[in-house]
CSV table of C-alpha atoms in Angstrom, one decimal:
chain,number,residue,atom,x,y,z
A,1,UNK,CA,-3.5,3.2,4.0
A,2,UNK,CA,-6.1,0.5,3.6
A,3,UNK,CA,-3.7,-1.1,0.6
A,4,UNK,CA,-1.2,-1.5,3.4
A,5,UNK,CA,-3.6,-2.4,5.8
A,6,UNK,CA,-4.8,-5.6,3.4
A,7,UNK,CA,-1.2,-6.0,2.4
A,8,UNK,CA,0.1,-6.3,6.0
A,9,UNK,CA,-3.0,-9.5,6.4
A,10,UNK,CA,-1.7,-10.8,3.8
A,11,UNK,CA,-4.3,-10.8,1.7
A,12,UNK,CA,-3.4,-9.2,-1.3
A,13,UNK,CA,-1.1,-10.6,-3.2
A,14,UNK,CA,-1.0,-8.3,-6.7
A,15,UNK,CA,-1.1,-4.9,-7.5
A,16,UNK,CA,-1.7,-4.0,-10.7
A,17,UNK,CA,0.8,-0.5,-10.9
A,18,UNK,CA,3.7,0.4,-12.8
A,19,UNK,CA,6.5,0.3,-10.7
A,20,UNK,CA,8.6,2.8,-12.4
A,21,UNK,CA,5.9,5.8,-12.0
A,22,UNK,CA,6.5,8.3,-9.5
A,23,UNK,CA,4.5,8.6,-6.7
A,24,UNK,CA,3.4,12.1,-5.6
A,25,UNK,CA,2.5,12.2,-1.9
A,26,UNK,CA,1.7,15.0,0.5
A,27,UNK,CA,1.5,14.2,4.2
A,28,UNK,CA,-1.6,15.1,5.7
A,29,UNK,CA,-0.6,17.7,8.2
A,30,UNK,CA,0.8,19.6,4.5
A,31,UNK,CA,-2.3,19.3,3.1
A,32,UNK,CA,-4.7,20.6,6.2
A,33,UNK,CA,-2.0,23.9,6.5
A,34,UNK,CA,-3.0,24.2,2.9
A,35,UNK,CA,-6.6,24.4,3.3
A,36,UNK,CA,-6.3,27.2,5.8
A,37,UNK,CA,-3.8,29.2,4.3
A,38,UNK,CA,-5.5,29.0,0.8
A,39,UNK,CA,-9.1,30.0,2.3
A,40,UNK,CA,-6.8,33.0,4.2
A,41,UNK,CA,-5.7,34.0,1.0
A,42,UNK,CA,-8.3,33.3,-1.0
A,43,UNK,CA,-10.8,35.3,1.2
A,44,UNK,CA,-8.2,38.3,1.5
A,45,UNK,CA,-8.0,38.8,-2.3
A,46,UNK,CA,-10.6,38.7,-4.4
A,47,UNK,CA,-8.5,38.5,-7.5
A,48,UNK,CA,-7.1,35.3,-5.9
A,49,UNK,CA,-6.9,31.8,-8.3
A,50,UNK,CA,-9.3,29.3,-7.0
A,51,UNK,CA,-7.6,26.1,-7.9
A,52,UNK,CA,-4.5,25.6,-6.0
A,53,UNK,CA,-2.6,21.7,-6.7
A,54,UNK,CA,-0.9,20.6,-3.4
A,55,UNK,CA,1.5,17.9,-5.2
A,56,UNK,CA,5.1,17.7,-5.2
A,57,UNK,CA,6.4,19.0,-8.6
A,58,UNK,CA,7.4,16.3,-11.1
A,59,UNK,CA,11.1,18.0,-11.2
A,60,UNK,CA,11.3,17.3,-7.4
A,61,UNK,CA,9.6,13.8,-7.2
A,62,UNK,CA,12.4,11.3,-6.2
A,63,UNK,CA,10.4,8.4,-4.5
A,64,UNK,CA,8.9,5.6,-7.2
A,65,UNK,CA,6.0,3.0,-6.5
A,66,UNK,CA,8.5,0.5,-6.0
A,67,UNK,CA,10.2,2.5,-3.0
A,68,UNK,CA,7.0,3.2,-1.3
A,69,UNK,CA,6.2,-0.6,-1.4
A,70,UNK,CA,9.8,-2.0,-0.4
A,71,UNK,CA,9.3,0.9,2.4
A,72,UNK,CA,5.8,-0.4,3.8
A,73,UNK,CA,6.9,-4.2,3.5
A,74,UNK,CA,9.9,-3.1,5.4
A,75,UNK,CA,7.8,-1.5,7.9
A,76,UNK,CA,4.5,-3.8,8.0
A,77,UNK,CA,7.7,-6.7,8.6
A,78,UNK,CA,10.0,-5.7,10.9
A,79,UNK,CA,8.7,-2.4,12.2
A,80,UNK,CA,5.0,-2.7,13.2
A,81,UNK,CA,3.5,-6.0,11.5
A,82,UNK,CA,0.3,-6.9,12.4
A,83,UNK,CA,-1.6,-9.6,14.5
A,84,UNK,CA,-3.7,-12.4,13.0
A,85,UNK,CA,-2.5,-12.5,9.7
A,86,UNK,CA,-3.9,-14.6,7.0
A,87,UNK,CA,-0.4,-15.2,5.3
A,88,UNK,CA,3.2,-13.4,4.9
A,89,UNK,CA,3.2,-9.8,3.5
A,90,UNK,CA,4.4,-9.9,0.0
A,91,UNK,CA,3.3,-10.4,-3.6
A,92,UNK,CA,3.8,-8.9,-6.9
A,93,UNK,CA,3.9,-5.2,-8.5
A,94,UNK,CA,2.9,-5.8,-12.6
A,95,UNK,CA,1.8,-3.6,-15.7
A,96,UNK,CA,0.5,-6.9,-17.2
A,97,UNK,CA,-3.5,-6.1,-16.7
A,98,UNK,CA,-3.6,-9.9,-18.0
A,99,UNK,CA,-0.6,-11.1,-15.2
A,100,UNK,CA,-2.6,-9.3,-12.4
A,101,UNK,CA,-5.9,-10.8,-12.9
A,102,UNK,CA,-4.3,-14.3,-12.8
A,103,UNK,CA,-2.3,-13.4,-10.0
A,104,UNK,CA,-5.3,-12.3,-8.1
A,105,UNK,CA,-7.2,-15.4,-9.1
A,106,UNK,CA,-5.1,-17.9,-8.1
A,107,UNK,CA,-3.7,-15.9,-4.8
A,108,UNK,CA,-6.7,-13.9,-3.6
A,109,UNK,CA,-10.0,-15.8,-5.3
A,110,UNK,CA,-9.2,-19.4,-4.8
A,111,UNK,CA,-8.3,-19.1,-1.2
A,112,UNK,CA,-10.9,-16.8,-0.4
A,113,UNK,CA,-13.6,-19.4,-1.1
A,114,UNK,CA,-11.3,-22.0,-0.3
A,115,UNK,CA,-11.0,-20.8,3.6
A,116,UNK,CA,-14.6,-19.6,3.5
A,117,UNK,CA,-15.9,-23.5,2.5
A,118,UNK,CA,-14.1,-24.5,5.6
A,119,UNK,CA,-15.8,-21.7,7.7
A,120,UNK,CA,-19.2,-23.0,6.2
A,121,UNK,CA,-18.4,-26.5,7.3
A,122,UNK,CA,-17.7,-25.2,11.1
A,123,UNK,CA,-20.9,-23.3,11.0
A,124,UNK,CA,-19.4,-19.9,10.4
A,125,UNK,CA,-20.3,-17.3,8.1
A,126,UNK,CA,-18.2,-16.9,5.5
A,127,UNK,CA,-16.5,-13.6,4.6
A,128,UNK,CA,-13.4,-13.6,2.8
A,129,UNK,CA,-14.6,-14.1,-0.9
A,130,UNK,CA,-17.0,-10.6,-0.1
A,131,UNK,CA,-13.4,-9.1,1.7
A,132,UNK,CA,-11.3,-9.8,-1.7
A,133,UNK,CA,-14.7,-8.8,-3.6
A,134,UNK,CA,-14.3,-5.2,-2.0
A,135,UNK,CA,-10.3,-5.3,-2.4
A,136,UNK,CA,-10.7,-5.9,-6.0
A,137,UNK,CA,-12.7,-2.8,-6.2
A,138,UNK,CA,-10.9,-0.9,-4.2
A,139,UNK,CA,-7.6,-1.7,-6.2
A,140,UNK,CA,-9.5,-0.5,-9.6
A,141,UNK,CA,-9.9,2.6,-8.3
A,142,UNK,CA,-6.5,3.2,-7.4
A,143,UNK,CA,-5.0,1.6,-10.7
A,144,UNK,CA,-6.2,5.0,-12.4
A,145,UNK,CA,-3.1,6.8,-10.4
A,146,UNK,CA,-0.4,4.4,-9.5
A,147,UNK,CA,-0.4,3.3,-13.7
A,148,UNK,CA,0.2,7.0,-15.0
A,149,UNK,CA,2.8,9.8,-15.0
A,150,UNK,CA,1.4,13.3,-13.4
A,151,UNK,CA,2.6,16.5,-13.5
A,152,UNK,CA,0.6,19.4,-11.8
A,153,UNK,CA,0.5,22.8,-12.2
A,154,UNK,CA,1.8,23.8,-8.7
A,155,UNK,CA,2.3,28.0,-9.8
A,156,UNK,CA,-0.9,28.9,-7.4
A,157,UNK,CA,0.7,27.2,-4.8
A,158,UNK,CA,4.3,28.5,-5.3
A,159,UNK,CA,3.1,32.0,-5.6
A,160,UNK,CA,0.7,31.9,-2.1
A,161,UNK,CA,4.4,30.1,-0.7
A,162,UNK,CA,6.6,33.4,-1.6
A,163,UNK,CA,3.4,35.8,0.4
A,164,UNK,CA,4.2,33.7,4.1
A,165,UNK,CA,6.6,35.4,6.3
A,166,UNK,CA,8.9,33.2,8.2
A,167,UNK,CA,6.8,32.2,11.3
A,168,UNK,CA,3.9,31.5,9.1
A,169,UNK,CA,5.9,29.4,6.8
A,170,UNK,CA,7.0,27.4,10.0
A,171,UNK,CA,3.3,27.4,11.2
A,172,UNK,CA,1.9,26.8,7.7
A,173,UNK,CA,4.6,24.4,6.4
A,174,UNK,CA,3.4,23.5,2.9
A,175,UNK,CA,6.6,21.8,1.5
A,176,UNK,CA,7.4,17.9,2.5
A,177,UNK,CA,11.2,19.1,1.9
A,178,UNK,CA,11.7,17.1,5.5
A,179,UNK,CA,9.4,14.1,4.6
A,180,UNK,CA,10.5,10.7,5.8
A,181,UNK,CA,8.8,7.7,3.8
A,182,UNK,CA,9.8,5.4,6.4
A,183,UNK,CA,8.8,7.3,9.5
A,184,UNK,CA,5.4,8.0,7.7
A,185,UNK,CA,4.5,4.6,6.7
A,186,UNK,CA,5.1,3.7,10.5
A,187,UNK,CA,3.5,6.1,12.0
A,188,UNK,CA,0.3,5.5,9.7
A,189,UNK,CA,0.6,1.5,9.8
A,190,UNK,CA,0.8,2.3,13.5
A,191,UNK,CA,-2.6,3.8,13.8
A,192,UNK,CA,-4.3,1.5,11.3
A,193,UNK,CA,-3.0,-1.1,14.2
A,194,UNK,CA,-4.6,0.6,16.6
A,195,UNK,CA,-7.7,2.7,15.8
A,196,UNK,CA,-8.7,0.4,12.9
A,197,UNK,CA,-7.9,-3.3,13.9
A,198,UNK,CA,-8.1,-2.5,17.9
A,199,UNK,CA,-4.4,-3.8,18.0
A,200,UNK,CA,-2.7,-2.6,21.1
A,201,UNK,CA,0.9,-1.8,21.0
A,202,UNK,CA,1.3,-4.6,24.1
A,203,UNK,CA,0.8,-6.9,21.5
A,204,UNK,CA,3.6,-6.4,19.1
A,205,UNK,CA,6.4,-8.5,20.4
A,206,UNK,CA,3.6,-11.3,19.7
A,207,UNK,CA,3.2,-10.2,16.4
A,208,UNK,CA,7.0,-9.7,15.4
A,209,UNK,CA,7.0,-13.5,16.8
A,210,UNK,CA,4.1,-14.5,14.5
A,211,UNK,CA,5.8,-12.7,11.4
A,212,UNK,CA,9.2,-15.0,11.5
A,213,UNK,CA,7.0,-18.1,11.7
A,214,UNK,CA,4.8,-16.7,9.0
A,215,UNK,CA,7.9,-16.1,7.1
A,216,UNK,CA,9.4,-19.7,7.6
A,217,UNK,CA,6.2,-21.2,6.4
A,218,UNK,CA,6.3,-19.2,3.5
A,219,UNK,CA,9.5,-20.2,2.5
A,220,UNK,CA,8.9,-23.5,2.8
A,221,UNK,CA,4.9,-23.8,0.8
A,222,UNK,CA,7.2,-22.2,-1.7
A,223,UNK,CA,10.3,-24.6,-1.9
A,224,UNK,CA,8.2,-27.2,-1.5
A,225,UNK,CA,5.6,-26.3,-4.3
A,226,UNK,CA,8.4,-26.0,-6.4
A,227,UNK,CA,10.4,-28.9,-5.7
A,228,UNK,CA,7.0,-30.9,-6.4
A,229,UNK,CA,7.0,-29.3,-9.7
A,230,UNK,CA,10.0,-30.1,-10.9
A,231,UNK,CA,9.9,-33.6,-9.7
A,232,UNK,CA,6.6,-34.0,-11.8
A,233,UNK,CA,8.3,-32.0,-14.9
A,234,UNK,CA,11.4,-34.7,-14.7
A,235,UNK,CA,9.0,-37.6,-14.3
A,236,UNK,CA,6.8,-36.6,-17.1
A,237,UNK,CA,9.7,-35.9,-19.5
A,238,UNK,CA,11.5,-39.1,-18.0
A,239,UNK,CA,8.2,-41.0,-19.3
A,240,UNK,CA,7.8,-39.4,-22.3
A,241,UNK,CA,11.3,-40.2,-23.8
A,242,UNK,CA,11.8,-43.3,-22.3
């Protein structure tokens, strides 16, 4: 959750991932009915396996890097977006290591130092550059999993599913047949907002508010850079043949 957590800030602004992997998630409440039914059945058979891989089997996985993020911008946008953001949500998913560090450079870096000089000047201590420092490091480590293919050997755990009757498979559910991205992401995003940044849920018809102005400015840095770079393209090519 923290890469949504920086995401919904607005302070990162590249992911280095490729898109097309599938992601393999387990909610939480799967994986804790997991650790008590394997130590049950580990403990009551002493010829029992002691690996078991909680994943989703990669026959089964349906949900990509590219839905999970489209879900959690949908959510961290409309749904339950944050208060005192630095900019709007968004960015870029690449498998271009080289596209991704200049991405984070010019989106993350520069105005990093570039708000933290100001913060120096009005006798604040400055933090952001040491907030994108630990982002960046943060991001590495999770590059290792969102940039590959994996496929576990879930037999352990397919075979302990078969020995649960039916009200210890409704106690113990171990399968995310039922598991709504959406509903997750919300729910999760919802206690980031509240447990992590003290947010209180009072507060989100301000923060909805702040999101559409966030997104108009947006839109218009954008347009505007872009207009500015096309007028200096014409005027420079208008020069140069002239």
């Amino acid at each position: 959750m923290g890469l949504f957590a920086a995401s919904g800030k607005g302070v990162i602004r590249s992911m280095y991932m490729d898109s097309k992997s599938y992601a393999n998630l387990v909610p939480i409440d799967a994986t804790v009915n997991a650790l008590m039914v394997f130590s049950w059945y580990y403990l009551a058979h002493k010829d029992a396996p002691w690996v078991y891989n909680l994943c989703v089997p990669q026959r089964d996985i349906k949900l990509t890097w590219t839905d999970v993020m489209e879900h959690g911008k949908d959510v961290i946008n409309t749904r339950v977006p944050f208060n005192n953001i630095m900019w709007y949500p968004g960015g870029a998913m690449t498998k271009s290591r080289l596209y991704n560090k200049i991405n984070i450079f010019l989106f993350q870096i520069i105005p990093a130092m570039f708000i933290d000089m100001i913060f120096v000047v009005l006798g604040y201590k400055p933090i952001l550059y040491n907030i994108q420092m630990r982002i960046k490091k943060g991001a590495e480590m999770f590059e290792f999993y969102t940039t590959k293919a994996w496929d576990f050997d879930t037999k352990n755990v397919e075979c302990i599913r078969t020995k649960l009757n039916k009200t210890e498979k409704q106690l113990y559910q171990l399968e995310a047949d039922n598991f709504e991205v959406k509903d997750y992401l919300t729910d999760a995003i919802l206690y980031c907002r509240r447990h992590i940044f003290k947010e209180t849920d009072d507060m989100l018809p301000a923060a909805r508010r702040n999101m559409k102005i966030m997104f108009v400015l947006d839109r218009t840095v954008k347009i505007t850079f872009f207009v500015l770079l096309a007028y200096f393209l014409y005027k420079s090519l208008f020069y140069m043949f002239s």
